Coordinates of C-alpha atoms in Angstrom, one line a residue:
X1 CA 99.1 102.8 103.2
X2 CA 102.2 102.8 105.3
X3 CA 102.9 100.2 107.3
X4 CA 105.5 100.3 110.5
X5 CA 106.9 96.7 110.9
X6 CA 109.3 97.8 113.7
X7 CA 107.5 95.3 116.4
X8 CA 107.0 92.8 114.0
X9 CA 111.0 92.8 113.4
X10 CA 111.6 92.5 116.7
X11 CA 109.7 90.0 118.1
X12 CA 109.7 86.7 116.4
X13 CA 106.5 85.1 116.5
X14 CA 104.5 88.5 115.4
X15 CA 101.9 88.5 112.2
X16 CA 99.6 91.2 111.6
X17 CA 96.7 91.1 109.5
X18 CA 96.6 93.1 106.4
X19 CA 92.7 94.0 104.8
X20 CA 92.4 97.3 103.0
X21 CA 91.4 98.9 99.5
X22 CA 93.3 101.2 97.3
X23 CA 90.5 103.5 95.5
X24 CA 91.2 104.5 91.4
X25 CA 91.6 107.7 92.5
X26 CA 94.5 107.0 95.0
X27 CA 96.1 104.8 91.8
X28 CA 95.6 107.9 89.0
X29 CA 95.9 107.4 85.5
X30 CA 98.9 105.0 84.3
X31 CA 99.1 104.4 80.8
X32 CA 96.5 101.8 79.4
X33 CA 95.3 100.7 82.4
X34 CA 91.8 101.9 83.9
X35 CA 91.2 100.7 87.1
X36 CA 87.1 100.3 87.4
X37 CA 87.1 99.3 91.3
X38 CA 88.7 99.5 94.1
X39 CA 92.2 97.6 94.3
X40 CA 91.4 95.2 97.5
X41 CA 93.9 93.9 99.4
X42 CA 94.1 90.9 102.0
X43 CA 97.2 89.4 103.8
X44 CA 99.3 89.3 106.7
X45 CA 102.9 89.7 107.2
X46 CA 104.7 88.0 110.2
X47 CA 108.2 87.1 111.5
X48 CA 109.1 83.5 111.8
X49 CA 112.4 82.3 112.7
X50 CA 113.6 86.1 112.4
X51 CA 112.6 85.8 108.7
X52 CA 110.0 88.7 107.9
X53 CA 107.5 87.4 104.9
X54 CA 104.4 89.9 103.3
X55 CA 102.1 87.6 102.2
X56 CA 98.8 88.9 100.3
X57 CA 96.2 88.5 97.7
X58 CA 94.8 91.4 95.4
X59 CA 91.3 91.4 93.6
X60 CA 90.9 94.1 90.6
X61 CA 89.0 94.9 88.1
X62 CA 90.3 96.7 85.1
X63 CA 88.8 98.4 82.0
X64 CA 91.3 97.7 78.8
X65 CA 91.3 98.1 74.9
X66 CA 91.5 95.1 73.4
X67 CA 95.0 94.9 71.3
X68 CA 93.5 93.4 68.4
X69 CA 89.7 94.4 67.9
X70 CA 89.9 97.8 69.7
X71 CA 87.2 97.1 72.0
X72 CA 86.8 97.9 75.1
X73 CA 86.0 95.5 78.2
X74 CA 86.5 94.9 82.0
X75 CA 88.5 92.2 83.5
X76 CA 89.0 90.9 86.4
X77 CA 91.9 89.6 88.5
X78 CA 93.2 87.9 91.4
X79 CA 96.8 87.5 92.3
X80 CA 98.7 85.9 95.5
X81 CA 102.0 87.8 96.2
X82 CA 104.5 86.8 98.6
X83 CA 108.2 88.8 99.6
X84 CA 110.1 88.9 102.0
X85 CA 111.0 92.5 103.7
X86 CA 114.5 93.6 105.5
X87 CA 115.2 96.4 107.2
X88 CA 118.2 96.9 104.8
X89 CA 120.6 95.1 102.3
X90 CA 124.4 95.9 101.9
X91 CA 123.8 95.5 97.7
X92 CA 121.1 96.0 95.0
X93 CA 118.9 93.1 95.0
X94 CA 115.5 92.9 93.7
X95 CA 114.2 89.7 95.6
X96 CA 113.5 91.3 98.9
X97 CA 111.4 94.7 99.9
X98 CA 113.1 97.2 102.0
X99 CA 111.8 98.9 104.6
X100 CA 113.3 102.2 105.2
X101 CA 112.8 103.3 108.9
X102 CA 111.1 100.1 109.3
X103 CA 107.8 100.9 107.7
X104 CA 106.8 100.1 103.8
X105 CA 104.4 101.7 101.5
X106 CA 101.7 98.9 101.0
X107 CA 100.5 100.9 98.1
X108 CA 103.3 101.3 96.1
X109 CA 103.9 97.5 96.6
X110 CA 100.6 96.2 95.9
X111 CA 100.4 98.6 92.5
X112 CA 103.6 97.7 91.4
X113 CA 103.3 94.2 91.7
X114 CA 99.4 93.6 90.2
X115 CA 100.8 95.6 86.7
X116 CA 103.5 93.3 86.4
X117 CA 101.3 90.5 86.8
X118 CA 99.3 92.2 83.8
X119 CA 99.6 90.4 80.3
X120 CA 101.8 91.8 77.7
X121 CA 99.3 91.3 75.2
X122 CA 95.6 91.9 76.5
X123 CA 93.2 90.2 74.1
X124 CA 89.2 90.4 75.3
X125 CA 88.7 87.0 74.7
X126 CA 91.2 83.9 73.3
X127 CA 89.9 83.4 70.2
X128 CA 89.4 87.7 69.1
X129 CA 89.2 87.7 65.4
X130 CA 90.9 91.4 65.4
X131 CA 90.0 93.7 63.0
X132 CA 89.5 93.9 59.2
X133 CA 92.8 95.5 57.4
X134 CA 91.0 97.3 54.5
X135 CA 87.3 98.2 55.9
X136 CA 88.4 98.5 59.8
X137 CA 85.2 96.3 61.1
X138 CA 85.4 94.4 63.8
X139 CA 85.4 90.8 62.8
X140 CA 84.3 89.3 66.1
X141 CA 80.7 91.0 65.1
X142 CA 80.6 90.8 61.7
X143 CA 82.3 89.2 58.2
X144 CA 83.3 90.8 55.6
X145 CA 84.5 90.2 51.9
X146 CA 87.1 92.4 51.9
X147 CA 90.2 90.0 51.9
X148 CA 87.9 87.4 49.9
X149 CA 87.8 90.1 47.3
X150 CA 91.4 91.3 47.9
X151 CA 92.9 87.8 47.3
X152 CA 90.7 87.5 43.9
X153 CA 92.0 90.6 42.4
X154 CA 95.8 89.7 43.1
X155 CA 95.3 86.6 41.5

């Protein structure tokens, strides 16, 4: 979604209101991430004191592969996200969003900024037990005795 902030640049005072959804489709495959839902999206960005600020919260729901067990399991999140956007900057700088011709691409910024927010390691629950080395069970539904027995025969 494209947004032209040309009026809210230059009248201080100026907000608009931000509500939309991103469908999976529009997001496409990225690597280990399946999204389940759409990516909804509320906010509002505004100028005050000739300061423009994109404030807005995002609801997913994702399906993962748990990095220990295997398993597969939905999640969801919610993140608040806040930046603020200038019509151009003389240097590279990562703490504020552009916005070329005075529009942004909500999209891209509301993608982006959810898979940061991601984990590094994605774990279906706090206490997942993983898998077993030598039989390959997953040890969150069952035990087995095959480090019990592995131990024994190395002593």
């Amino acid at each position: 979604m494209k947004l032209n902030l040309k009026q809210i640049f230059n009248i201080t005072g100026e907000s608009r209101d931000i509500d939309f959804s991103i469908l999976p489709e529009e997001i496409g495959q990225l690597k280990g991430v399946a999204f389940v839902s759409p990516l909804a999206v509320k906010g509002r960005v505004y100028n005050r004191a000739d300061v423009v600020t994109l404030e807005y919260t995002a609801d997913l729901t994702l399906r993962h592969t748990c990095d220990r067990c295997l398993s597969e399991f939905e999640r969801s999140y919610n993140y608040d996200f806040s930046h603020i956007v200038v019509p151009s900057v003389s240097n590279d700088n990562d703490e504020y969003i552009v916005a070329e011709d005075m529009s942004i691409d909500l999209n891209e910024i509301v993608i982006s900024d959810s898979l940061l927010q991601l984990p590094s390691k994605i774990l279906c629950r706090e206490d997942c037990r993983g898998i077993c080395p030598v039989c390959y069970c997953n040890l969150n539904e069952t035990d087995c005795n095959c480090l019990k027995n592995s131990e024994h025969i190395a002593q």
